[in-house]
XYZ file of C-alpha atoms in Angstrom:
580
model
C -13.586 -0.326 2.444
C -13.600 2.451 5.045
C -16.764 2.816 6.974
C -16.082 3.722 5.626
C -16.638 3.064 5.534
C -13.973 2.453 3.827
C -15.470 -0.186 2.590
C -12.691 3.361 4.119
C -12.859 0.839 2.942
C -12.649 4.679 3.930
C -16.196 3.730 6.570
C -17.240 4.667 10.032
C -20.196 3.974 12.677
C -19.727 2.147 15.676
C -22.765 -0.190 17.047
C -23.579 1.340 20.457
C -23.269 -0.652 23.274
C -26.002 -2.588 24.880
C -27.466 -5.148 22.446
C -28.599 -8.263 24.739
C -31.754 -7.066 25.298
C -32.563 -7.420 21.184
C -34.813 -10.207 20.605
C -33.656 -13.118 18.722
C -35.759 -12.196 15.731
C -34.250 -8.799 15.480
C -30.700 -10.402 15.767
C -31.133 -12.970 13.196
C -30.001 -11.824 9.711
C -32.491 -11.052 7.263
C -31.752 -10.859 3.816
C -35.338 -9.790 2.043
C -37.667 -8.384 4.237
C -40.663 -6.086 4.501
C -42.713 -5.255 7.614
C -46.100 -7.100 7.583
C -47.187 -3.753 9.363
C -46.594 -1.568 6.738
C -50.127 0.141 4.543
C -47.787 -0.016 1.644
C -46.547 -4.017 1.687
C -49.511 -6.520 0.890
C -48.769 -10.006 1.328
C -49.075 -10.515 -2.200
C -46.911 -7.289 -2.937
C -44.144 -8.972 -0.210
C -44.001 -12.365 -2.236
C -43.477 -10.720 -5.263
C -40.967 -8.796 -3.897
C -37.189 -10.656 -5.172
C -38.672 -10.893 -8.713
C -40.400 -8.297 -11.146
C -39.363 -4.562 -10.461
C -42.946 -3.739 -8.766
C -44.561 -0.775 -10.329
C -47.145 -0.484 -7.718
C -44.111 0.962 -5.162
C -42.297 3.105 -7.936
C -42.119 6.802 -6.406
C -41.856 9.079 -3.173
C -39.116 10.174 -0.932
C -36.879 8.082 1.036
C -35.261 10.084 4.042
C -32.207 8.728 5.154
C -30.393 10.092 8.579
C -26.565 10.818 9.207
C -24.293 12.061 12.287
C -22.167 13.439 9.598
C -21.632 13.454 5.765
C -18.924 11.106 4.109
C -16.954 13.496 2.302
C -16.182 13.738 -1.469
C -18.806 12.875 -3.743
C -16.295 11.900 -6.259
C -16.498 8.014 -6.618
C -13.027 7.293 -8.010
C -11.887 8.901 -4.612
C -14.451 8.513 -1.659
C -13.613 5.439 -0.137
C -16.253 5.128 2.455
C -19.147 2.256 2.787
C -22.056 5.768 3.718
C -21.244 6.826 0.011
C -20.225 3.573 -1.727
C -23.840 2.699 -0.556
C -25.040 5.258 -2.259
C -22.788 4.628 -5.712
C -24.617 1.269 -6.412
C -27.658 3.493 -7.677
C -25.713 6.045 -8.623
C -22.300 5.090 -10.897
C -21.629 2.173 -13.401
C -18.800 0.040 -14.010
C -17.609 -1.887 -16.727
C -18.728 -4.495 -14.708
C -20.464 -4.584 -11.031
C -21.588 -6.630 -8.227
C -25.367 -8.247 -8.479
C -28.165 -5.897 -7.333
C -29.596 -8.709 -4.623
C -29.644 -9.586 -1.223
C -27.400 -12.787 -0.128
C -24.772 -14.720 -1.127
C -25.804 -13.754 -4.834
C -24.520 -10.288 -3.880
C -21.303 -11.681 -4.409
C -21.038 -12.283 -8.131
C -19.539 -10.257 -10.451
C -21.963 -9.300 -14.078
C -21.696 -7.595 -16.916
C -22.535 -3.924 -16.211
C -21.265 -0.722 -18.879
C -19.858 -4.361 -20.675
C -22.519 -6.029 -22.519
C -21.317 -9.784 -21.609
C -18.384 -11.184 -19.696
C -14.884 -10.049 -20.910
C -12.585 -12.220 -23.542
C -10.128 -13.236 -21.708
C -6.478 -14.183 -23.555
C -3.218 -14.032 -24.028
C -2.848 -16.047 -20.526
C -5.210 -13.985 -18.658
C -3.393 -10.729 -19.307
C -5.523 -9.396 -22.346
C -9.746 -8.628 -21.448
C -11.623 -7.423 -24.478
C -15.152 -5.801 -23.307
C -17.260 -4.992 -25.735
C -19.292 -1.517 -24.563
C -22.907 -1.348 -24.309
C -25.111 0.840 -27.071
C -27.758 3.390 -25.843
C -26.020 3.962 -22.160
C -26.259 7.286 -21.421
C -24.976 10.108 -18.641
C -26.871 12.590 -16.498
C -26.136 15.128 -19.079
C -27.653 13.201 -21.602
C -24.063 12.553 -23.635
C -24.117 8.773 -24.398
C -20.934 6.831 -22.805
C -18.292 5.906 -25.074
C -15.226 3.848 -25.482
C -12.980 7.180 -25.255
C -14.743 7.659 -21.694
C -13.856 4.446 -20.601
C -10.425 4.933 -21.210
C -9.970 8.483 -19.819
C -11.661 6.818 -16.819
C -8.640 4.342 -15.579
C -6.365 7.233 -16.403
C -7.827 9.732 -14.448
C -7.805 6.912 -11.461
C -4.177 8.069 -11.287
C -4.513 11.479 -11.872
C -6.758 11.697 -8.939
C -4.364 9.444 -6.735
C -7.391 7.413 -6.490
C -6.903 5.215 -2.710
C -6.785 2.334 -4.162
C -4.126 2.838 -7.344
C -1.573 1.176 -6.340
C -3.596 -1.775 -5.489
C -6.199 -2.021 -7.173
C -5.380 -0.916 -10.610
C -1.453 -1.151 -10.734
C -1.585 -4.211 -12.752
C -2.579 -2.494 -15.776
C 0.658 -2.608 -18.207
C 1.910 0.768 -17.859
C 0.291 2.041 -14.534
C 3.978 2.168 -12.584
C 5.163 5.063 -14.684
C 0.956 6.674 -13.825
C 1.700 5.738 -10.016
C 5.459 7.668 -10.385
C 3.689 10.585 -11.856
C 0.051 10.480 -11.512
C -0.636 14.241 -13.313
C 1.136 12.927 -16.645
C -0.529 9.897 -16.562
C -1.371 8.040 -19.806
C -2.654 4.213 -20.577
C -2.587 4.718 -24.177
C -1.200 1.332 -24.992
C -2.906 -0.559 -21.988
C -6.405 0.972 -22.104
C -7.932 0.949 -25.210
C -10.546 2.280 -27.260
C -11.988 1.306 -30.464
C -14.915 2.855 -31.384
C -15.907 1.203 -34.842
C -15.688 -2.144 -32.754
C -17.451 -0.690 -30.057
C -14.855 -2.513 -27.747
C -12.374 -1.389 -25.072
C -9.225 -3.553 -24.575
C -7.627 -3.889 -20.709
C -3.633 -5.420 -20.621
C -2.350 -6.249 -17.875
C 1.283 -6.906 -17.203
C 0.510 -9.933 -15.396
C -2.593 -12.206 -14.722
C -4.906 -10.830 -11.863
C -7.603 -13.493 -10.668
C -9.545 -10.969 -9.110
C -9.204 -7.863 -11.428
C -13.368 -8.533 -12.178
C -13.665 -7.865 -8.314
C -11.925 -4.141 -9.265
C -13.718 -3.367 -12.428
C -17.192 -3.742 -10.127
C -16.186 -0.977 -7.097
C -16.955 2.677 -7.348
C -12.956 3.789 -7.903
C -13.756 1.789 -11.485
C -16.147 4.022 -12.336
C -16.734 5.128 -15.520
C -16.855 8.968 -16.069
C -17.066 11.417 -18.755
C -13.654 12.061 -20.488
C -13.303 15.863 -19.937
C -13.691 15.337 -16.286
C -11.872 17.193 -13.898
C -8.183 15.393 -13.192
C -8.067 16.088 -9.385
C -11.097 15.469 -6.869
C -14.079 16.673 -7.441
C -14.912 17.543 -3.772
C -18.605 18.892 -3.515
C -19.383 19.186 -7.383
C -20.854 16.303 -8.373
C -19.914 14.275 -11.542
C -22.416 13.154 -13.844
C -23.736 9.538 -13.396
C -24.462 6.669 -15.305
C -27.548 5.258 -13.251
C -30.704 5.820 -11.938
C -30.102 8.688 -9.414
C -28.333 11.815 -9.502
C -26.913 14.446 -7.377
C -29.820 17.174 -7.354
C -27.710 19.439 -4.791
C -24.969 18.855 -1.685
C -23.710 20.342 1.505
C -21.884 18.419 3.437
C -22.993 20.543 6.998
C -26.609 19.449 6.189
C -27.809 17.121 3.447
C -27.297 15.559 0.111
C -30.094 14.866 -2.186
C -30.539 12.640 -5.587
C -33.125 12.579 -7.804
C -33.699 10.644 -10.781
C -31.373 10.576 -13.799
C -33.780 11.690 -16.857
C -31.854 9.606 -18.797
C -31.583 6.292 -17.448
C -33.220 3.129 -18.627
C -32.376 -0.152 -17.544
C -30.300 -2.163 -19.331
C -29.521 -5.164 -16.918
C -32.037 -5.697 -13.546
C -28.735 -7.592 -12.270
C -26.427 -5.069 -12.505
C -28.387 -1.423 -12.223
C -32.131 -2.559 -11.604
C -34.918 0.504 -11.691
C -35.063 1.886 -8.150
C -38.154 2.365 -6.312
C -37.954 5.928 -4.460
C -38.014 9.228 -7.428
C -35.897 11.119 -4.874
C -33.482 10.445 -1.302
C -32.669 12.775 0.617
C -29.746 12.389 3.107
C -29.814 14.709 5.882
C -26.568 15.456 8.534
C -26.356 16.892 11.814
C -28.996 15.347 14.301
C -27.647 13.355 16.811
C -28.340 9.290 16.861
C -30.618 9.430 19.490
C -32.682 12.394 17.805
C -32.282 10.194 14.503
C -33.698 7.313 15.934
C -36.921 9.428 17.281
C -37.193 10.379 14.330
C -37.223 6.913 12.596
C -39.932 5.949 15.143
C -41.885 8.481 14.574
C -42.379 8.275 10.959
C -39.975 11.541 10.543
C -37.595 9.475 8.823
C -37.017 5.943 6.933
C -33.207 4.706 8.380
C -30.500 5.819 10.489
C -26.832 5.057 9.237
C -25.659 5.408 12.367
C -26.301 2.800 14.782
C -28.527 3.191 17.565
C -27.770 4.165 21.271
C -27.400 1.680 23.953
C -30.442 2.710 26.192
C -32.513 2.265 22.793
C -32.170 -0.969 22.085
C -34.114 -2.847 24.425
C -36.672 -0.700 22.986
C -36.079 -1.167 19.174
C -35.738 -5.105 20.190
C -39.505 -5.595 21.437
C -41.669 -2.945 20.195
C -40.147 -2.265 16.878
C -38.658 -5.754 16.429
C -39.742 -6.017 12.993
C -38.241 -2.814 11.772
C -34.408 -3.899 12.679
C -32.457 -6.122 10.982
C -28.773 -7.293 11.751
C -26.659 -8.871 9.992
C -22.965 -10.288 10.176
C -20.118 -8.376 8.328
C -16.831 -9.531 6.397
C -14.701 -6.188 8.742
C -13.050 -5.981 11.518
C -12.046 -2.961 13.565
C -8.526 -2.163 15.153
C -5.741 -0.344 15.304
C -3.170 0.745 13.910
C 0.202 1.096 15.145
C 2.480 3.587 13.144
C 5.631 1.464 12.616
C 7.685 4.459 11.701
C 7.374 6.968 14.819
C 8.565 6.147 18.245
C 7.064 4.275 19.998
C 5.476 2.001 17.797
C 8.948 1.892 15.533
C 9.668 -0.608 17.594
C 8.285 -3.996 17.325
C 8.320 -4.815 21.269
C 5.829 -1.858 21.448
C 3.557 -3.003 19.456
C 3.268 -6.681 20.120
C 3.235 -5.170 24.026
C -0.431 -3.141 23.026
C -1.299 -6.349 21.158
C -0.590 -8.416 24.495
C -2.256 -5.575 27.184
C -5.828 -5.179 24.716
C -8.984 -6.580 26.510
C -10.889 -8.021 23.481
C -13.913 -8.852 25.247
C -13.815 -5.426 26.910
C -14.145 -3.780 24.145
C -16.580 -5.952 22.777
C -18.836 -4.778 25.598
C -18.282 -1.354 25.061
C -19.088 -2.209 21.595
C -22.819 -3.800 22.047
C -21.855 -7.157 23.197
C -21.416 -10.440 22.129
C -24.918 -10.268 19.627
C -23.352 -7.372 17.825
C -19.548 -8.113 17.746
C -16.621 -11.155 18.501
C -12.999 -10.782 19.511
C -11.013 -10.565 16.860
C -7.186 -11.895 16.741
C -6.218 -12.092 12.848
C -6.578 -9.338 10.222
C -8.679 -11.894 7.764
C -12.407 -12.026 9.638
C -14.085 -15.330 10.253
C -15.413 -17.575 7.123
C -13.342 -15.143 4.666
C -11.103 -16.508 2.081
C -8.001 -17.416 3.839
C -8.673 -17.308 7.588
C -7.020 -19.209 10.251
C -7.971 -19.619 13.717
C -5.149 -18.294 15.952
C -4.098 -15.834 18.477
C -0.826 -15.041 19.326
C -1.547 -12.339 21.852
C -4.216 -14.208 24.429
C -3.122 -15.163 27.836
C -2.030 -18.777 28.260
C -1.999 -19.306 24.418
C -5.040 -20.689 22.376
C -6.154 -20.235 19.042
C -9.332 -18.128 20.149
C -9.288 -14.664 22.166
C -9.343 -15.400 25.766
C -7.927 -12.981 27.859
C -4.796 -10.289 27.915
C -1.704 -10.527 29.779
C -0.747 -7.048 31.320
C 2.277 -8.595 32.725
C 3.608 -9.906 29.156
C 2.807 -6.133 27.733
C 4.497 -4.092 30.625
C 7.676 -6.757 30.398
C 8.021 -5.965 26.722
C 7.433 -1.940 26.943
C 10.463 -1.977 29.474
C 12.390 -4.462 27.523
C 11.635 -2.298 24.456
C 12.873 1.231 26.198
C 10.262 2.850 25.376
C 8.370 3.425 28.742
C 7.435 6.858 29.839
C 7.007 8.157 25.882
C 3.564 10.111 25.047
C 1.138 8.559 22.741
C -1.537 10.009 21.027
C -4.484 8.206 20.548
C -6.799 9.734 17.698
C -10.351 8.229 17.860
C -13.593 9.682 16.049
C -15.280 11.820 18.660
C -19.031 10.195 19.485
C -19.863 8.190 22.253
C -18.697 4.354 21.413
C -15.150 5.302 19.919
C -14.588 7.751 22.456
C -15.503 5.315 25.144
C -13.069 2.750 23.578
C -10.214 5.384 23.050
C -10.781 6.151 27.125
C -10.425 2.339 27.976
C -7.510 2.777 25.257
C -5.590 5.555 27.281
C -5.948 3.684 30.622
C -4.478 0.358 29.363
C -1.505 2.402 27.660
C -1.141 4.348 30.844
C -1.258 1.482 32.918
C 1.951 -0.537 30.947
C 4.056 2.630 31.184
C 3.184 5.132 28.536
C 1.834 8.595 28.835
C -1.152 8.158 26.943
C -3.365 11.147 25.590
C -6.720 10.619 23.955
C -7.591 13.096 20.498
C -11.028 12.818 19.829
C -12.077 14.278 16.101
C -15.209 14.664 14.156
C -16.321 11.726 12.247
C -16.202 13.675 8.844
C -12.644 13.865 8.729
C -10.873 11.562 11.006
C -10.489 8.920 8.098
C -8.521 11.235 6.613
C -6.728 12.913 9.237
C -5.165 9.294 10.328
C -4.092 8.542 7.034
C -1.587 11.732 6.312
C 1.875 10.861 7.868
C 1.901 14.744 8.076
C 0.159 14.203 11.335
C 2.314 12.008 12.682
C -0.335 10.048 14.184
C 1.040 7.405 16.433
C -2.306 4.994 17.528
C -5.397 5.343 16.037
C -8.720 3.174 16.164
C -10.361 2.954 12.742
C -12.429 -0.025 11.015
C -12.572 -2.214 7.779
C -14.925 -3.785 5.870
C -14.322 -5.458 2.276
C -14.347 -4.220 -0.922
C -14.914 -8.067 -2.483
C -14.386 -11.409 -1.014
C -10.993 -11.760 -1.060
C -7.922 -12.016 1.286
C -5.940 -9.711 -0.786
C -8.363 -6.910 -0.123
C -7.513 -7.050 3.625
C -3.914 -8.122 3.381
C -2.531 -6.376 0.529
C -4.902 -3.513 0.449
C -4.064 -2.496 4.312
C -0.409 -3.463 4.718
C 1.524 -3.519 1.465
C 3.940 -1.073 0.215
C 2.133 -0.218 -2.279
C -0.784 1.264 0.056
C 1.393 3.469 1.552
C 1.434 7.356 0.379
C 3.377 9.332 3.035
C 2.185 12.626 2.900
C -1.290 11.844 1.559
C -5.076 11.571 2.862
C -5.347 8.659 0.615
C -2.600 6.354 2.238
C -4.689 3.766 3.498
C -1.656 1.606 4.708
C -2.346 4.394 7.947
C 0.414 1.788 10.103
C 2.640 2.408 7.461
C 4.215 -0.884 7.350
C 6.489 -1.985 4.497
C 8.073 -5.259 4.335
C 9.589 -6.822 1.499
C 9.607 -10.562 2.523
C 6.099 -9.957 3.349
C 5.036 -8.098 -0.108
C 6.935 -10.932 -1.910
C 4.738 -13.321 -0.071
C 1.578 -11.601 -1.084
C 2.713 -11.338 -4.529
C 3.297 -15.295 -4.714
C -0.583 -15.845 -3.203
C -1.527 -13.552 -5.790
C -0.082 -15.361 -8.575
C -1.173 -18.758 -6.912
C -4.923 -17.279 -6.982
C -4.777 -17.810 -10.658
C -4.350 -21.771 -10.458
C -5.120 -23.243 -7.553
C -7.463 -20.664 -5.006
C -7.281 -23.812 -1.819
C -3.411 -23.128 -1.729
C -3.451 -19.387 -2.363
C -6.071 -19.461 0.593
C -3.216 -21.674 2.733
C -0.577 -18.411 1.815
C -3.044 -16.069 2.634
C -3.189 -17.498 5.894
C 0.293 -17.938 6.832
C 0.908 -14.013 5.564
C -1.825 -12.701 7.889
C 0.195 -14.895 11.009
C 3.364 -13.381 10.318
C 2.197 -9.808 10.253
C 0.423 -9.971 13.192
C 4.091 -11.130 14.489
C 5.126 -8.048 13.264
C 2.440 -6.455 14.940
C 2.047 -3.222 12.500
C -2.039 -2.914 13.901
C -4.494 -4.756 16.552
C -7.558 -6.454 15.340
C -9.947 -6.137 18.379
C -13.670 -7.110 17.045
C -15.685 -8.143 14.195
C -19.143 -6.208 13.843
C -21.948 -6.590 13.172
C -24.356 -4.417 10.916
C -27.912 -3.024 12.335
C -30.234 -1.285 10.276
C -33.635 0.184 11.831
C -35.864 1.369 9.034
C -39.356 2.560 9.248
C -42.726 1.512 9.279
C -43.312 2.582 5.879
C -40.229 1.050 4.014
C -40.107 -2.374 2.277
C -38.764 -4.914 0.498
C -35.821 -4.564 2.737
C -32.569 -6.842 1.312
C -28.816 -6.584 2.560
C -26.019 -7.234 0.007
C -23.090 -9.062 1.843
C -21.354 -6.409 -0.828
C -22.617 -2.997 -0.382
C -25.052 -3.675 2.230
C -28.291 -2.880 2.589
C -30.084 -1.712 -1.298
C -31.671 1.972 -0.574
C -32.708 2.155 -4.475
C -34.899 -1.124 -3.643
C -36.527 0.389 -0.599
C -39.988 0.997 -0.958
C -41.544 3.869 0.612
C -45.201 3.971 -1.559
């Protein structure tokens, strides 16, 4: 997803530069944590912590901290990690990730589903059978006629992920063609004397679980609007609510009356009654803030000059830990320059990884990056096509390669925008950016723009964006989700803010490829992985973006919070915070 964040998947906050002055116990990743200073976290109360919902801690008001909001609060169309965050506490699922910190995080469970799907008819058939007593914010109980108006209005909404996600469904081509008219009527459905809600797809999909447990699977009321639902919130299935929103200052959720757990795995009680989510203070007021008691957590990382701080004195309030993302950029493969292939594998030649790993944080918050698939995920292959003197790790660019290439590729002395988001890290990045393209021949100009809609803005073809930096970070652990979700065909929606294919590369050898792992996946996962890996080495021939880093993820939180886990999935649990 996008960072947003999204997530992005749409989000997206960069880690300021600066972090080798953070101690190793801040660096280390911590999975389930709560500061020993903290009135409200006994060490009996700590211990206790990864079992039994702890009544004792139920209540109060978490403040959370944002440069900017995240857009939409419509969860079948945001596509950023600030809100998808949010959504875990918020929206249900048929079925959803596990509620815990670790490698657990990982696992798919029965959510809005009572138990695990029947599977048949050669993985193409998945009976659910709906839970009893599951009811919305408005107090309606969900039914199976909501769970099928759900997956259609995924394509009335042009939902990001669609085509990609949720094209498998028999019947969702013709809903792709013409989303408005959309109707699953013989692929999704209902029966309410059963109680069940039958799923066909038109061919096995190994890792349609992983899509039934992400917010764009969401399960709303039928009746709900068939377009996005902007800055009116929808009502939820789980324990919070949207209580009011605006996006130029803060959103705040309060509890759902009418939730009651149903499975601690997949929608466990929360702790806080209410979180409120305020925008507009810069990170460095933010952070003050956090110090100071003012507020609990900062989703924006924090500044350079603060770290050395935040590493000694408040060592025990920040946690980092490594993400499945990467962040890079993407080179639109259908506008001049980057039309041409010798253009882009020239930018892929002339980029400094390690330089912009220092203008990143460093080398304890972030690692060159040469292949779309990050380190330890499904699939990836150490190589590097574009390092000086050839190696399979990042070790240095070649400025001579890149400037021989933008000559040989006649397109020297062309203007190229570069759109970055406009704070301090990207735009420091997108200046480093400009000189490199300057310096191999092109006339490069740098378009900084606000945080809150860049995502968007880079993902319309109307803007004819040519190079733009933006980030990654997994919807679930697989290579599909990076591969297929960022460079098919299928992700690509000219003329939409939902085309998250923003290179806009379409190859057919390569989508037939992709289909083959895909259908692989179902028998044998080792070889699918050995596809996966041989697809992400011949797009980076192609050279349709530029991996540069892989982050990592720092959260400072407050004296007062506890019980502190990070999902490897969604990330850190703000339900499970404890601030009483």
């Amino acid at each position: 997803m996008a960072r947003h964040l999204p997530r992005a998947h749409p989000l997206i906050r960069p880690i300021a530069a600066g972090c080798a002055a953070l101690v190793l116990a801040a660096c280390a990743s911590a999975q389930t944590t709560a500061p020993a200073a903290s009135p409200a976290t006994s060490a009996a109360a700590v211990a206790a912590a990864p079992g039994a919902f702890q009544e004792a801690h139920k209540g109060g008001t978490l403040k959370l901290l944002a440069k900017s909001a995240a857009g939409t609060l419509d969860p079948q169309v945001n596509y950023t990690l600030q809100y998808w965050q949010l959504y875990q506490s918020m929206y249900d699922g048929l079925m959803a990730f596990k509620k815990v910190g670790g490698d657990e995080s990982f696992k798919v469970v029965p959510d809005l589903a009572e138990a695990m799907p029947e599977v048949t008819d050669d993985g193409k058939t998945y009976v659910f059978k709906l839970r009893k007593g599951v009811k919305f914010s408005t107090g309606d109980e969900v039914t199976v006629d909501d769970v099928a108006a759900s997956f259609e209005r995924l394509f009335k909404v042009s939902s990001p992920t669609a085509g990609t996600f949720y094209n498998g469904i028999a019947g969702a081509d013709a809903c792709i063609e013409k989303p408005k008219s959309c109707s699953l009527d013989e692929s999704v459905i209902g029966d309410a004397a059963a109680g069940t809600v039958t799923i066909k797809l038109a061919e096995p999909d190994p890792e349609f679980l992983y899509k039934l447990a992400v917010p764009h699977a969401s399960v709303l009321p039928k009746g709900s609007p068939a377009k996005d639902s902007g800055t009116a919130p929808l009502p939820t299935t789980g324990p919070y609510m949207v209580d009011s929103y605006d996006p130029s200052r803060a959103l705040k959720l309060v509890r759902n009356p009418h939730f009651t757990e149903w499975s601690p795995d997949a929608q466990p009680q929360v702790y806080p009654d209410a979180i409120d989510y305020s925008f507009g203070l810069t990170v460095e007021a933010a952070v003050t803030a956090v110090q100071n008691g003012q507020a609990d957590w900062v989703f924006d990382p924090p500044p350079a000059d603060r770290l050395n701080e935040l590493g000694t004195t408040y060592a025990e309030q920040v946690h980092v830990a490594q993400l499945t993302a990467f962040w890079y950029l993407t080179l639109n493969t259908n506008l001049a320059p980057f039309d041409n292939e010798l253009a882009r594998q020239a930018v892929n030649w002339a980029v400094d990884r390690n330089a912009l790993v220092q203008l990143y944080g460093g080398s304890n918050l972030a690692q060159p990056a040469c292949t779309v698939l990050p380190p330890g995920f499904p699939g990836h292959v150490d190589f590097c096509d574009y390092t000086k003197d050839g190696a399979a790790k990042w070790a240095a660019p070649d400025l001579d390669k890149a400037k021989q290439l933008v000559q040989q590729s006649g397109t020297a002395g062309q203007e190229v925008g570069i759109v970055v988001q406009d704070d301090a890290v990207n735009k420091s990045i997108g200046e480093y950016l400009q000189s490199v393209l300057t310096e191999i021949g092109y006339k490069a100009v740098l378009k900084p723009l606000s945080g809150d809609i860049q995502f968007t803005y880079i993902q319309n073809t109307k803007n004819k964006v040519q190079l733009a930096l933006t980030q990654w970070y997994q919807d679930y652990p697989a290579a599909s989700n990076f591969l297929n979700v960022l460079l098919s065909c299928a992700s690509f929606h000219p003329g939409s803010d939902s085309s998250i294919n923003i290179a806009g590369f379409c190859d057919k050898e390569i989508d037939a490829k992709m289909q083959t792992a895909l259908e692989t996946q179902r028998t044998d996962q080792a070889k699918a992985d050995g596809l996966w890996g041989q697809i992400d080495q011949e797009i980076m021939k192609k050279s349709p973006v530029v991996p540069i880093f892989n982050p990592k993820q720092v959260n400072f939180i407050s004296k007062r919070v506890g019980n502190y886990q990070f999902s490897k999935q969604f990330y850190m649990l703000v339900g499970q915070l404890w601030v009483q």
